[in-house]
Amino acid sequence: MTTKKNRAIDDIRQVSAVDKIIHEPARLNIMAHLYVVESADFLFMMRQTELTFGNLSAHMSKLETAGYIKIIKEFVGRKPHTMLKITGKGKQAFDDYKKQMKSFFNEI
Amino acid sequence: MAKKMNLKDMEKKSWRYSMQDGLIEASIGILLVVLGLLLSIEFTIVFIVVFFIIFMNPLLEIIRKKFTYPRIGRVKVHEDPTKKTVGGISLYMIVVAAIMGVGMFVIFGEINAENIYRSLPIFFSIMILGAMLYSYGKSGSLRFYIYAALAMVTAPFFSFINFEGRLVSLGYYLLFIGFIFLIIGLIIFIHFLRKYPIQREEITDDN
């Protein structure tokens, strides 16, 4: 009985330990796209994630604040251009998230 | 997020997405045409080939900045290290040349210059096959299989037809296959321009 209870508590702990910054679907989508490429610009991310400009901006800011992505602002000609790149910390966080989710679902 | 998330597929999709403008096909086509001209018609244009090889990437980048990036955005995919790529290509060339050498010896009983020159279109088609299989592995795009099949099927005709001059058969083959690449590339590029009109200003970073 105690073992069952302990296991249930462990499961709850595991779920609550999931990185909530990445766990949000839109941010998970952004992170996954940046994980598989070296860098991408804003337009590419908009098309791939199907997020609106405002939505993408908001999620990007959260990911940048967490240190998971790097936002590089530059000028191409006279137009501002934003490149996005996943950081080492972001890659690690994404790998950890994948592992956590895999082990969690394996145990269900 | 109901869609299944497969990172390998996402990587291939990004690769496909960034190459959908047809400019790679067009530039390979131009390179093969120029090489073909060099071998079959005019040896003195060797400087054009060298010029094109050196400036191909910067030229491609200028065209993409003007036409591709404003339409679909820009993505830099992971590339294999140059050392690994060059090593892989060299090994592939040596293995193919060795197998062809053995094949030639078995069929003709000897390896002579005439047979080597005749087999060059086939050798080049196998090189194209390698490049296309590599591109398919990266992108998952079936069109690379079609290019490979086309290159492989047409090469024997150029090997078996008697042309004046030793490298002329290879030259004509490169001209033929280069024109096909160029035409396909231009068709894809025109289709791309129509499919993706330039995004409105408010979608750029200005806001």
XYZ file of C-alpha atoms in Angstrom:
315
model
C 0.000 0.000 0.000
C 2.802 2.351 1.030
C 4.769 1.413 -2.096
C 1.803 2.245 -4.303
C 1.379 5.554 -2.549
C 5.080 6.339 -2.865
C 4.998 5.522 -6.542
C 2.023 7.802 -7.050
C 3.858 10.600 -5.229
C 6.925 9.993 -7.408
C 4.770 10.188 -10.533
C 3.268 13.466 -9.404
C 6.748 14.816 -8.629
C 7.955 13.745 -12.053
C 5.087 15.496 -13.796
C 5.488 18.675 -11.806
C 9.238 18.663 -12.466
C 8.638 18.997 -16.212
C 10.077 22.238 -17.581
C 6.974 24.400 -17.928
C 8.652 26.864 -20.222
C 9.159 24.168 -22.849
C 6.000 22.230 -22.016
C 3.718 24.913 -23.454
C 2.724 23.621 -26.963
C 3.693 26.718 -28.958
C 7.049 27.035 -27.216
C 7.686 23.318 -27.606
C 7.065 23.767 -31.325
C 9.501 26.698 -31.498
C 12.145 24.836 -29.509
C 11.798 21.694 -31.645
C 12.210 23.705 -34.845
C 15.255 25.541 -33.557
C 16.717 22.300 -32.188
C 16.957 20.731 -35.659
C 18.491 23.721 -37.456
C 21.482 25.938 -36.832
C 19.500 29.170 -36.925
C 16.339 30.530 -38.480
C 14.733 33.899 -38.980
C 11.395 35.219 -37.816
C 9.560 34.639 -41.093
C 10.713 31.020 -41.278
C 9.531 30.408 -37.713
C 6.183 32.048 -38.406
C 5.593 29.837 -41.419
C 6.745 26.668 -39.701
C 4.945 27.120 -36.402
C 1.862 28.808 -37.898
C 1.914 31.329 -35.054
C 0.983 34.971 -35.503
C 3.591 37.719 -35.245
C 2.484 38.753 -31.761
C 2.215 35.206 -30.467
C 5.620 34.237 -31.755
C 7.189 37.404 -30.343
C 5.715 36.741 -26.902
C 6.895 33.127 -26.799
C 10.318 34.088 -28.130
C 10.719 36.617 -25.342
C 9.904 33.977 -22.714
C 12.373 31.546 -24.214
C 15.021 34.253 -24.429
C 14.459 35.255 -20.811
C 14.917 31.608 -19.804
C 18.194 31.607 -21.753
C 16.979 28.898 -24.125
C 17.247 30.872 -27.331
C 19.365 33.723 -28.566
C 17.726 36.516 -30.548
C 20.121 38.199 -32.934
C 18.920 41.530 -34.306
C 20.625 42.752 -37.440
C 19.970 44.998 -40.416
C 19.692 43.632 -43.929
C 19.935 46.702 -46.095
C 17.732 49.133 -44.168
C 15.322 46.540 -42.825
C 15.619 44.998 -39.369
C 16.054 41.266 -39.438
C 15.821 38.813 -36.538
C 17.677 35.527 -36.412
C 16.889 32.942 -33.757
C 19.273 30.351 -32.448
C 18.937 27.749 -29.728
C 21.554 28.095 -26.967
C 23.532 25.323 -25.253
C 21.289 25.709 -22.236
C 18.238 25.458 -24.483
C 19.533 22.272 -26.124
C 20.185 20.739 -22.720
C 16.753 21.746 -21.483
C 15.118 20.274 -24.587
C 17.064 17.003 -24.208
C 16.070 16.811 -20.531
C 12.452 17.492 -21.438
C 12.489 14.702 -24.039
C 13.971 12.263 -21.517
C 11.476 13.233 -18.851
C 8.508 12.838 -21.145
C 9.770 9.514 -22.506
C 10.343 8.035 -19.078
C 7.049 9.407 -17.835
C 5.042 7.846 -20.651
C 6.985 4.598 -20.425
C 5.890 4.257 -16.852
C 2.214 4.835 -17.539
C 0.175 20.168 -31.515
C -1.969 17.202 -32.427
C 0.561 16.450 -35.133
C 3.199 13.872 -34.328
C 6.547 15.511 -33.597
C 9.473 13.713 -35.179
C 12.721 15.655 -34.970
C 14.379 13.830 -37.860
C 11.381 14.586 -40.098
C 11.383 18.197 -38.931
C 15.036 18.506 -39.874
C 14.339 17.057 -43.324
C 11.350 19.340 -43.737
C 13.488 22.377 -42.890
C 16.057 21.260 -45.455
C 13.345 20.755 -48.103
C 11.766 24.062 -47.223
C 15.008 25.990 -47.623
C 15.793 24.329 -50.979
C 12.367 24.657 -52.561
C 13.310 27.654 -54.720
C 14.986 25.468 -57.372
C 18.137 27.590 -57.343
C 20.318 24.632 -56.368
C 19.147 22.705 -59.445
C 19.638 25.770 -61.650
C 23.161 26.426 -60.370
C 24.169 22.758 -60.705
C 22.732 22.912 -64.218
C 24.777 25.993 -65.131
C 27.923 24.430 -63.693
C 27.413 21.212 -65.687
C 26.622 23.147 -68.877
C 29.766 25.242 -68.522
C 31.815 22.101 -67.814
C 30.214 20.418 -70.810
C 31.060 23.388 -73.040
C 34.599 23.314 -71.747
C 35.053 19.638 -72.588
C 33.174 19.420 -75.861
C 33.570 22.754 -77.583
C 35.981 25.238 -76.128
C 38.846 24.488 -73.789
C 39.745 28.143 -73.363
C 36.693 28.873 -71.219
C 38.288 27.079 -68.281
C 38.446 30.400 -66.418
C 34.627 30.627 -66.510
C 34.401 27.270 -64.748
C 36.902 28.357 -62.097
C 35.110 31.693 -61.729
C 31.764 29.960 -61.385
C 32.992 27.441 -58.819
C 34.557 30.202 -56.684
C 31.638 32.601 -56.889
C 28.733 30.124 -57.037
C 27.856 30.347 -53.363
C 28.112 34.154 -53.023
C 26.066 34.564 -56.224
C 23.448 32.132 -54.970
C 23.273 34.019 -51.689
C 22.716 37.357 -53.488
C 19.857 35.843 -55.521
C 18.339 34.248 -52.426
C 18.508 37.529 -50.500
C 16.588 39.186 -53.296
C 14.015 36.485 -54.088
C 13.928 33.645 -51.568
C 14.363 35.048 -48.070
C 11.704 37.762 -48.353
C 9.218 35.047 -49.339
C 9.864 32.090 -47.059
C 12.362 33.360 -44.525
C 15.827 32.156 -43.906
C 17.016 28.989 -42.238
C 20.513 27.694 -41.789
C 20.465 23.917 -41.633
C 23.111 21.811 -39.916
C 25.841 20.978 -42.392
C 28.280 18.118 -42.242
C 31.887 19.126 -41.499
C 33.817 19.936 -44.703
C 36.516 17.390 -43.843
C 33.937 14.618 -43.529
C 32.180 15.642 -46.765
C 35.401 15.861 -48.804
C 36.593 12.541 -47.330
C 33.284 10.877 -48.156
C 33.236 12.171 -51.739
C 36.874 11.127 -52.321
C 36.267 7.647 -50.941
C 33.118 7.278 -53.041
C 35.012 8.340 -56.202
C 37.839 5.887 -55.533
C 35.447 2.997 -54.838
C 33.386 3.707 -57.979
C 36.535 4.062 -60.125
C 37.911 0.794 -58.724
C 34.665 -1.106 -59.338
C 34.419 0.299 -62.868
C 38.052 -0.633 -63.504
C 37.415 -4.209 -62.416
C 34.201 -4.300 -64.466
C 36.036 -3.017 -67.539
C 38.764 -5.618 -67.116
C 36.224 -8.422 -66.767
C 34.217 -7.310 -69.834
C 37.000 -6.209 -72.213
C 39.942 -8.178 -70.836
C 42.037 -5.011 -70.564
C 41.878 -1.439 -69.339
C 42.876 0.983 -72.077
C 42.569 4.724 -72.555
C 39.751 4.456 -75.090
C 37.570 2.447 -72.707
C 38.330 4.831 -69.853
C 37.283 7.868 -71.931
C 34.154 6.052 -73.113
C 33.126 5.165 -69.580
C 33.453 8.725 -68.264
C 29.749 9.633 -68.756
C 28.785 6.523 -66.752
C 31.351 7.404 -64.082
C 29.940 10.943 -63.863
C 26.369 9.639 -63.705
C 27.340 7.495 -60.700
C 28.848 10.605 -59.099
C 25.536 12.417 -59.672
C 23.736 9.383 -58.220
C 25.838 9.684 -55.047
C 25.126 13.403 -54.740
C 21.407 12.859 -55.268
C 21.204 10.014 -52.739
C 22.990 12.234 -50.218
C 20.508 15.038 -50.909
C 17.603 12.612 -50.573
C 18.960 11.458 -47.214
C 19.102 15.068 -46.028
C 15.782 16.247 -47.377
C 13.594 13.204 -47.946
C 12.577 14.765 -51.267
C 11.790 12.183 -53.936
C 12.724 14.547 -56.759
C 16.402 13.690 -56.112
C 15.653 10.062 -57.017
C 14.200 11.264 -60.318
C 17.340 13.307 -61.086
C 19.522 10.307 -60.206
C 17.476 7.976 -62.418
C 17.629 10.452 -65.302
C 21.400 10.825 -64.978
C 21.912 7.051 -64.799
C 19.580 6.123 -67.656
C 20.973 8.631 -70.164
C 24.702 8.157 -69.463
C 25.143 4.821 -71.378
C 23.887 6.447 -74.613
C 26.683 8.987 -74.459
C 29.215 6.270 -73.614
C 28.302 4.077 -76.571
C 27.894 6.723 -79.283
C 31.117 7.433 -81.161
C 32.115 11.076 -80.911
C 35.162 12.790 -82.356
C 37.572 13.582 -79.547
C 38.266 11.805 -76.297
C 36.357 13.977 -73.834
C 33.568 14.978 -76.194
C 31.183 12.212 -75.061
C 31.554 13.372 -71.457
C 31.174 16.991 -72.598
C 27.924 16.291 -74.451
C 26.606 14.265 -71.537
C 27.296 17.116 -69.118
C 25.682 19.585 -71.532
C 22.593 17.401 -71.802
C 22.176 16.702 -68.096
C 23.142 20.293 -67.209
C 20.428 21.727 -69.465
C 17.887 19.408 -67.881
C 18.911 20.522 -64.375
C 18.835 24.151 -65.469
C 15.379 23.897 -67.035
C 13.944 22.007 -64.049
C 15.523 24.537 -61.683
C 14.046 27.490 -63.575
C 10.586 25.878 -63.693
C 10.726 25.243 -59.923
C 11.948 28.812 -59.360
C 9.085 30.343 -61.370
C 6.606 28.122 -59.542
C 8.183 29.189 -56.241
C 7.861 32.909 -57.065
C 4.175 32.429 -57.842
C 3.493 30.238 -54.847
C 5.075 32.614 -52.361
C 4.375 36.269 -53.069
C 6.515 38.673 -51.031
C 5.188 39.063 -47.499
C 3.540 42.330 -46.529
C 5.744 44.825 -44.693
C 4.002 44.302 -41.358
C 5.158 40.695 -41.241
C 8.800 41.712 -41.266
C 10.530 42.767 -38.066
C 9.523 46.420 -38.436
C 6.639 46.201 -35.984
